C-alpha angles and dihedrals in degrees: 000000000000125000113240121246129203092216114088102174140043127011113356143138128222113203123225123212144159124218110288091001132096094215145355117260129215128186123201129205124243110305133174123246106247098206137004107283112249143149116281127220090279094053094255120139109227134192115204120191131193121232124206102152108105094207092051092047090051092049093053091046087055090053091052091048090049090052090056090050092050092047090054094045094048092044094233093146134063100188134280095053122145114231118209105206124212089234112067116207118199124223089224115086133215121240090267090057097252122124127247113252126210139173122207130206129189110227105230120229130202124189090344094307132105107265095205130095113236125200130186126228090276092052093253115148109252129220097241106145110132129055087248090057091053093046090051096054100035099068126153110283095021111138115228142169115214137196121201139176120230096227101174147281123304127208124192134179140029109225094039112017116215120195144167148148117292118220120182115210110231107167139017125193115196105216100174128014142110094223102074115140120222116286114274117223096172098086127046121218135169111244108235103189124098112221119228137168093264098030090236124132126202109242091197089064089057098038113148095215136057131189096246122111 
């Protein structure tokens, strides 16, 4: 469900929430970092992950399609808007003719420190506090599992309105890398990932949307 807003144009944010919860959580299976993590032109630290699993790609496409349905039903749009999907499809193609798929998360910061809990492959809390710490461990090819909260829908612009689903990164588990810092025992955090034999989670079981009215 999305919380109603009185503002119908320009920059705005529509919060998402489930009953008795502040947000809706999603966990993703092990994915590879597409590029070395770094600050973008706006000073944001971004994590971009590659997707190859067909079922996962389909599940995220379904989320994007559901968002378009909700936007139409809730009359958020007036026409001519630009939708930024969760699933990013590259113009470049693989040798088999299929596109590369990626998903991107902004790494939240608080008081100059990384506001995300990091765990190593053995589920030890990691000392990742500064942007430099995150940049050091999130190198291209590093395998990670991530957990994120669906916090709402953002809208930006007046002449051409851009909009999309906002997902706040909450946890990262490094599953394969040579750049893990020493375990950090100074901050407690509840580990959100469910372990399985293949370290893969089923996104459909954590899907933020259902087909009910």
